[in-house]
Amino acid sequence: MSAAPSEITAAVRFSDLLEQALHVWERREMDDGVFALALPLKGLDPLLQLADLDDADPFRFLWDGAPGLSLAAAGRCHHLELSGPRRFELAQRFSDITLGRILEGTPDAPAQARSRILLAFSFFEQSGEIQPRGSMPSVQAVLPRWQLSRHGRHGWLRLHGIAQQTGDVRSLTESLWLMAERLQSWRSWPGQGSATVSGRIIPGDWERRYTTALERGLELVNGGELHKLVLAVRQSVSLTSPLDPLLLLKRLRHQQSGSCRFLWQRNKQDSFFGASPERLLSLRNGQLRCDALAGTAGRNDHATSLLNSEKDRREHELVVQAITGHLSARGLQPRRPRSPQLARHGQLIHLHTPITTPAPGQSPLALAGVLHPTPAVAGLPRREAMNWLRSLEPFERDGYAAPIGWIDSAGDAELRVAIRCGHARGNQLDLTAGAGLVRGSVAERELQEVGLKLTVMADQLDLISGGR
């Protein structure tokens, strides 16, 4: 490996990077473990270059909050998959232990370049029994091998690897340097073809099935057994050509600029992706922010009609009160605007209330366990609503409306609610959408809302249907 300066960055030479890494290794307190190195890179786009992060492990992850944080990851250095109770607690423990044992070879790397544990939960807490083939575990937590991050114009490439001796550190340093040179020189886009998704809608008569569940849901809320219930519907598409989620996410970056685009790809045959407008929580330097997002209208509708809708305002306030109540029960002092705002995301408009509070010493995944699921995606009372969802929805939600995101080595975290999403398994693509029922909801309007959301997702994917 040449020690000559590279075009990677004028500020770093390979010899300097290796010298620093060996210096850290020689002064370590552990015999072996995960060694981490990071290298500054300029001009790279994690979304466009995720496909270049080759690794023997098929796992891929994307978190595209551009112009905020954008993060691509590939491969798994350490990972956790489990079902059963206490999943948020166990995922937090795994994150703390794994991140706490990393030997950092570039301690001056900024916040955007920190080591991160990537997280994907299922909506329901799965039992410890054998799960249906292809279903998502209750929680997946991954320390990636490769991590490419960018915030603004600044980017970093990070590598995690097992080191047991000095030769391993040298090998990891060389691998990082070679990958950085490769990313800088290739600048490739993973798919040159069309992002159009061609497929046939699988007959399932979802309208009839949903109407039956909808009628029962309205009985529950109008009879007072539930204050709110969010029933979801699933539309399946039989694909006629392979789906490239990165091409679709590139389009969503422009169509859903206010959302966070995400991808959780367990392998090439299993891709969960979407553009979430809803933040479950964001924890930065001890400051917590949550989003209450409930009440929906089409972008062509009059925005003032949503603000003036008694039904939508009441539905939205139930979500706000539930979130603030959970945070107050943990001794926090949540603050919220007096009235909701309008949030436009693509072709849909939502009522939105940001909720903030100082949260020093709070575990982000403990907070997530308290908040999930909010009434925006489940209902009230929570336990009773969850039981009814199990009974009335004829499919597994898997990752739909569940938390997805990351936690970093400083304890900062962000989790989104995985809505506006699709799940491709082989040649089948599942689209899922839901609508909130409260007292006074009208069946026809709720049916129109889920139909609108499914249509919006199909339009965003540029889905061409070959017939029913």
Short mmCIF file of N, CA, C and O in Angstrom, two decimals, residues 309-393:
data_model
loop_
_atom_site.label_atom_id
_atom_site.label_comp_id
_atom_site.label_asym_id
_atom_site.label_seq_id
_atom_site.Cartn_x
_atom_site.Cartn_y
_atom_site.Cartn_z
N SER A 309 -61.65 20.86 10.36
CA SER A 309 -62.40 19.62 10.53
C SER A 309 -62.43 19.21 12.00
O SER A 309 -61.38 18.91 12.58
N GLU A 310 -63.62 19.18 12.59
CA GLU A 310 -63.74 18.82 13.99
C GLU A 310 -63.27 17.39 14.22
O GLU A 310 -62.58 17.09 15.20
N LYS A 311 -63.61 16.50 13.28
CA LYS A 311 -63.22 15.10 13.41
C LYS A 311 -61.71 14.95 13.36
O LYS A 311 -61.10 14.27 14.19
N ASP A 312 -61.05 15.60 12.38
CA ASP A 312 -59.60 15.47 12.24
C ASP A 312 -58.86 16.14 13.39
O ASP A 312 -57.83 15.63 13.86
N ARG A 313 -59.37 17.29 13.86
CA ARG A 313 -58.72 17.96 14.99
C ARG A 313 -58.84 17.11 16.25
O ARG A 313 -57.89 17.02 17.04
N ARG A 314 -59.98 16.46 16.44
CA ARG A 314 -60.16 15.61 17.61
C ARG A 314 -59.25 14.38 17.53
O ARG A 314 -58.63 13.99 18.52
N GLU A 315 -59.17 13.77 16.34
CA GLU A 315 -58.29 12.63 16.15
C GLU A 315 -56.84 13.01 16.40
O GLU A 315 -56.08 12.27 17.05
N HIS A 316 -56.44 14.19 15.92
CA HIS A 316 -55.07 14.65 16.10
C HIS A 316 -54.76 14.90 17.57
O HIS A 316 -53.69 14.53 18.06
N GLU A 317 -55.70 15.52 18.27
CA GLU A 317 -55.47 15.85 19.68
C GLU A 317 -55.32 14.59 20.54
O GLU A 317 -54.56 14.59 21.52
N LEU A 318 -55.99 13.51 20.17
CA LEU A 318 -55.81 12.27 20.90
C LEU A 318 -54.36 11.80 20.82
O LEU A 318 -53.79 11.30 21.81
N VAL A 319 -53.74 11.97 19.65
CA VAL A 319 -52.35 11.57 19.48
C VAL A 319 -51.43 12.47 20.30
O VAL A 319 -50.52 12.00 20.99
N VAL A 320 -51.66 13.78 20.25
CA VAL A 320 -50.84 14.73 21.00
C VAL A 320 -50.91 14.43 22.49
O VAL A 320 -49.89 14.38 23.19
N GLN A 321 -52.11 14.23 23.00
CA GLN A 321 -52.28 14.00 24.43
C GLN A 321 -51.63 12.67 24.86
O GLN A 321 -51.07 12.59 25.96
N ALA A 322 -51.70 11.67 24.01
CA ALA A 322 -51.08 10.39 24.36
C ALA A 322 -49.57 10.53 24.44
O ALA A 322 -48.94 10.03 25.39
N ILE A 323 -48.96 11.20 23.47
CA ILE A 323 -47.50 11.36 23.49
C ILE A 323 -47.06 12.19 24.69
O ILE A 323 -46.13 11.81 25.42
N THR A 324 -47.70 13.32 24.91
CA THR A 324 -47.32 14.17 26.04
C THR A 324 -47.57 13.46 27.37
O THR A 324 -46.80 13.61 28.32
N GLY A 325 -48.62 12.65 27.43
CA GLY A 325 -48.91 11.90 28.65
C GLY A 325 -47.83 10.87 28.95
O GLY A 325 -47.40 10.73 30.10
N HIS A 326 -47.38 10.15 27.93
CA HIS A 326 -46.31 9.15 28.13
C HIS A 326 -45.02 9.82 28.58
O HIS A 326 -44.31 9.30 29.45
N LEU A 327 -44.69 10.96 27.99
CA LEU A 327 -43.46 11.66 28.36
C LEU A 327 -43.56 12.24 29.77
O LEU A 327 -42.59 12.18 30.54
N SER A 328 -44.72 12.78 30.12
CA SER A 328 -44.90 13.33 31.47
C SER A 328 -44.79 12.23 32.52
O SER A 328 -44.25 12.46 33.61
N ALA A 329 -45.28 11.02 32.18
CA ALA A 329 -45.21 9.91 33.13
C ALA A 329 -43.77 9.50 33.41
O ALA A 329 -43.50 8.87 34.45
N ARG A 330 -42.85 9.85 32.53
CA ARG A 330 -41.42 9.58 32.76
C ARG A 330 -40.71 10.75 33.42
O ARG A 330 -39.48 10.80 33.47
N GLY A 331 -41.48 11.72 33.89
CA GLY A 331 -40.89 12.85 34.60
C GLY A 331 -40.41 13.97 33.70
O GLY A 331 -39.74 14.90 34.17
N LEU A 332 -40.73 13.91 32.41
CA LEU A 332 -40.32 14.95 31.47
C LEU A 332 -41.38 16.05 31.41
O LEU A 332 -42.49 15.89 31.92
N GLN A 333 -41.02 17.16 30.81
CA GLN A 333 -41.92 18.31 30.72
C GLN A 333 -42.11 18.69 29.25
O GLN A 333 -41.50 19.65 28.75
N PRO A 334 -42.94 17.94 28.54
CA PRO A 334 -43.11 18.19 27.10
C PRO A 334 -43.79 19.52 26.81
O PRO A 334 -44.70 19.94 27.52
N ARG A 335 -43.32 20.15 25.74
CA ARG A 335 -43.90 21.40 25.27
C ARG A 335 -44.46 21.20 23.87
O ARG A 335 -43.89 20.45 23.07
N ARG A 336 -45.55 21.88 23.57
CA ARG A 336 -46.21 21.74 22.29
C ARG A 336 -46.86 23.05 21.88
O ARG A 336 -47.25 23.85 22.75
N PRO A 337 -46.98 23.33 20.59
CA PRO A 337 -47.74 24.51 20.15
C PRO A 337 -49.21 24.35 20.51
O PRO A 337 -49.71 23.22 20.65
N ARG A 338 -49.88 25.45 20.63
CA ARG A 338 -51.30 25.39 21.01
C ARG A 338 -52.14 24.74 19.92
O ARG A 338 -53.09 24.02 20.21
N SER A 339 -51.80 24.99 18.67
CA SER A 339 -52.60 24.48 17.55
C SER A 339 -51.69 23.72 16.58
O SER A 339 -50.50 24.04 16.45
N PRO A 340 -52.25 22.74 15.88
CA PRO A 340 -51.43 21.99 14.91
C PRO A 340 -51.10 22.83 13.68
O PRO A 340 -51.77 23.83 13.39
N GLN A 341 -50.06 22.40 12.99
CA GLN A 341 -49.67 23.01 11.73
C GLN A 341 -50.05 22.08 10.59
O GLN A 341 -50.40 20.93 10.80
N LEU A 342 -49.96 22.60 9.36
CA LEU A 342 -50.15 21.77 8.19
C LEU A 342 -48.78 21.32 7.68
O LEU A 342 -47.88 22.13 7.53
N ALA A 343 -48.65 20.04 7.43
CA ALA A 343 -47.40 19.49 6.89
C ALA A 343 -47.72 18.84 5.55
O ALA A 343 -48.56 17.94 5.47
N ARG A 344 -47.06 19.30 4.50
CA ARG A 344 -47.27 18.76 3.16
C ARG A 344 -46.17 17.76 2.83
O ARG A 344 -44.99 18.07 2.90
N HIS A 345 -46.59 16.57 2.47
CA HIS A 345 -45.65 15.52 2.08
C HIS A 345 -46.15 14.91 0.78
O HIS A 345 -47.07 14.10 0.77
N GLY A 346 -45.52 15.33 -0.31
CA GLY A 346 -45.95 14.85 -1.61
C GLY A 346 -47.37 15.27 -1.90
O GLY A 346 -47.73 16.45 -1.83
N GLN A 347 -48.23 14.30 -2.19
CA GLN A 347 -49.61 14.58 -2.55
C GLN A 347 -50.56 14.57 -1.36
O GLN A 347 -51.78 14.66 -1.54
N LEU A 348 -50.02 14.46 -0.15
CA LEU A 348 -50.85 14.40 1.05
C LEU A 348 -50.53 15.55 2.00
O LEU A 348 -49.40 16.04 2.05
N ILE A 349 -51.55 15.98 2.73
CA ILE A 349 -51.41 17.01 3.76
C ILE A 349 -51.82 16.40 5.10
O ILE A 349 -52.81 15.66 5.17
N HIS A 350 -51.04 16.70 6.14
CA HIS A 350 -51.35 16.16 7.47
C HIS A 350 -51.39 17.30 8.50
O HIS A 350 -50.75 18.34 8.32
N LEU A 351 -52.13 17.05 9.57
CA LEU A 351 -52.01 17.90 10.76
C LEU A 351 -50.78 17.45 11.54
O LEU A 351 -50.57 16.25 11.75
N HIS A 352 -49.97 18.41 11.96
CA HIS A 352 -48.68 18.10 12.56
C HIS A 352 -48.45 18.97 13.79
O HIS A 352 -48.60 20.19 13.73
N THR A 353 -48.08 18.33 14.90
CA THR A 353 -47.70 19.05 16.11
C THR A 353 -46.35 18.53 16.60
O THR A 353 -46.25 17.35 16.99
N PRO A 354 -45.30 19.37 16.58
CA PRO A 354 -44.02 18.94 17.16
C PRO A 354 -44.07 19.04 18.68
O PRO A 354 -44.62 19.99 19.23
N ILE A 355 -43.49 18.06 19.35
CA ILE A 355 -43.47 18.00 20.81
C ILE A 355 -42.01 17.90 21.24
O ILE A 355 -41.28 17.02 20.78
N THR A 356 -41.56 18.78 22.11
CA THR A 356 -40.16 18.83 22.50
C THR A 356 -40.03 18.86 24.03
O THR A 356 -40.93 19.32 24.74
N THR A 357 -38.88 18.37 24.52
CA THR A 357 -38.59 18.43 25.94
C THR A 357 -37.12 18.12 26.18
O THR A 357 -36.53 17.31 25.46
N PRO A 358 -36.49 18.74 27.17
CA PRO A 358 -35.18 18.26 27.61
C PRO A 358 -35.33 16.85 28.16
O PRO A 358 -36.30 16.55 28.87
N ALA A 359 -34.39 15.96 27.82
CA ALA A 359 -34.49 14.56 28.27
C ALA A 359 -33.13 14.05 28.71
O ALA A 359 -32.64 13.04 28.20
N PRO A 360 -32.47 14.73 29.65
CA PRO A 360 -31.13 14.28 30.07
C PRO A 360 -31.20 12.91 30.73
O PRO A 360 -32.08 12.63 31.53
N GLY A 361 -30.25 12.07 30.35
CA GLY A 361 -30.15 10.76 30.98
C GLY A 361 -31.17 9.74 30.52
O GLY A 361 -31.20 8.63 31.05
N GLN A 362 -32.00 10.09 29.55
CA GLN A 362 -33.03 9.17 29.09
C GLN A 362 -32.47 8.21 28.05
O GLN A 362 -31.73 8.62 27.15
N SER A 363 -32.84 6.96 28.15
CA SER A 363 -32.48 5.95 27.16
C SER A 363 -33.40 6.08 25.96
O SER A 363 -34.62 6.01 26.12
N PRO A 364 -32.85 6.28 24.76
CA PRO A 364 -33.73 6.49 23.60
C PRO A 364 -34.64 5.31 23.31
O PRO A 364 -35.80 5.50 22.93
N LEU A 365 -34.15 4.07 23.50
CA LEU A 365 -35.00 2.93 23.19
C LEU A 365 -36.01 2.65 24.29
O LEU A 365 -37.07 2.07 24.03
N ALA A 366 -35.71 3.07 25.52
CA ALA A 366 -36.73 3.01 26.57
C ALA A 366 -37.87 3.97 26.23
O ALA A 366 -39.05 3.64 26.40
N LEU A 367 -37.52 5.15 25.75
CA LEU A 367 -38.54 6.11 25.31
C LEU A 367 -39.34 5.55 24.14
O LEU A 367 -40.57 5.69 24.08
N ALA A 368 -38.64 4.91 23.20
CA ALA A 368 -39.33 4.32 22.05
C ALA A 368 -40.32 3.26 22.50
O ALA A 368 -41.43 3.15 21.96
N GLY A 369 -39.93 2.45 23.49
CA GLY A 369 -40.82 1.42 23.99
C GLY A 369 -42.06 1.98 24.65
O GLY A 369 -43.13 1.38 24.60
N VAL A 370 -41.91 3.16 25.25
CA VAL A 370 -43.06 3.81 25.87
C VAL A 370 -43.98 4.42 24.81
O VAL A 370 -45.21 4.38 24.92
N LEU A 371 -43.39 4.97 23.76
CA LEU A 371 -44.17 5.72 22.76
C LEU A 371 -44.81 4.81 21.71
O LEU A 371 -45.88 5.14 21.18
N HIS A 372 -44.17 3.70 21.37
CA HIS A 372 -44.69 2.85 20.30
C HIS A 372 -45.71 1.86 20.83
O HIS A 372 -45.47 1.21 21.85
N PRO A 373 -46.83 1.69 20.09
CA PRO A 373 -47.25 2.50 18.94
C PRO A 373 -48.08 3.69 19.41
O PRO A 373 -48.86 3.57 20.35
N THR A 374 -47.92 4.82 18.75
CA THR A 374 -48.75 5.98 19.08
C THR A 374 -50.16 5.75 18.55
O THR A 374 -50.38 4.90 17.67
N PRO A 375 -51.13 6.53 19.03
CA PRO A 375 -52.50 6.40 18.51
C PRO A 375 -52.62 6.76 17.04
O PRO A 375 -53.64 6.48 16.41
N ALA A 376 -51.57 7.36 16.46
CA ALA A 376 -51.61 7.69 15.03
C ALA A 376 -51.57 6.45 14.16
O ALA A 376 -52.00 6.49 13.00
N VAL A 377 -51.07 5.32 14.71
CA VAL A 377 -50.95 4.11 13.91
C VAL A 377 -51.59 2.89 14.57
O VAL A 377 -51.59 1.81 13.98
N ALA A 378 -52.16 3.05 15.78
CA ALA A 378 -52.76 1.90 16.46
C ALA A 378 -54.15 2.26 16.96
O ALA A 378 -55.15 1.88 16.38
N GLY A 379 -54.23 3.04 18.05
CA GLY A 379 -55.52 3.42 18.60
C GLY A 379 -55.45 3.65 20.09
O GLY A 379 -54.37 3.60 20.70
N LEU A 380 -56.62 3.89 20.68
CA LEU A 380 -56.75 4.12 22.12
C LEU A 380 -58.01 3.44 22.63
O LEU A 380 -59.05 3.51 21.96
N PRO A 381 -57.95 2.84 23.82
CA PRO A 381 -56.76 2.52 24.60
C PRO A 381 -55.83 1.58 23.83
O PRO A 381 -56.30 0.75 23.06
N ARG A 382 -54.56 1.71 24.10
CA ARG A 382 -53.57 1.04 23.27
C ARG A 382 -53.73 -0.47 23.28
O ARG A 382 -53.78 -1.10 22.22
N ARG A 383 -53.78 -1.07 24.46
CA ARG A 383 -53.80 -2.53 24.53
C ARG A 383 -55.03 -3.10 23.84
O ARG A 383 -54.94 -4.06 23.06
N GLU A 384 -56.19 -2.51 24.11
CA GLU A 384 -57.41 -3.00 23.49
C GLU A 384 -57.38 -2.80 21.98
O GLU A 384 -57.80 -3.68 21.21
N ALA A 385 -56.85 -1.66 21.53
CA ALA A 385 -56.76 -1.40 20.09
C ALA A 385 -55.84 -2.40 19.42
O ALA A 385 -56.15 -2.91 18.33
N MET A 386 -54.71 -2.71 20.04
CA MET A 386 -53.78 -3.68 19.46
C MET A 386 -54.43 -5.05 19.32
O MET A 386 -54.25 -5.75 18.32
N ASN A 387 -55.21 -5.45 20.32
CA ASN A 387 -55.90 -6.74 20.24
C ASN A 387 -56.89 -6.76 19.09
O ASN A 387 -57.01 -7.77 18.37
N TRP A 388 -57.60 -5.66 18.89
CA TRP A 388 -58.57 -5.61 17.80
C TRP A 388 -57.87 -5.59 16.44
O TRP A 388 -58.37 -6.15 15.47
N LEU A 389 -56.73 -4.95 16.35
CA LEU A 389 -55.99 -4.98 15.09
C LEU A 389 -55.58 -6.39 14.73
O LEU A 389 -55.65 -6.81 13.56
N ARG A 390 -55.14 -7.15 15.71
CA ARG A 390 -54.79 -8.55 15.48
C ARG A 390 -55.98 -9.33 14.94
O ARG A 390 -55.85 -10.23 14.11
N SER A 391 -57.16 -8.97 15.42
CA SER A 391 -58.36 -9.70 15.04
C SER A 391 -58.91 -9.27 13.69
O SER A 391 -59.37 -10.11 12.90
N LEU A 392 -58.86 -7.97 13.39
CA LEU A 392 -59.55 -7.44 12.21
C LEU A 392 -58.68 -7.35 10.97
O LEU A 392 -59.21 -7.36 9.85
N GLU A 393 -57.36 -7.25 11.12
CA GLU A 393 -56.48 -7.15 9.95
C GLU A 393 -56.02 -8.54 9.52
O GLU A 393 -55.38 -9.24 10.31
#
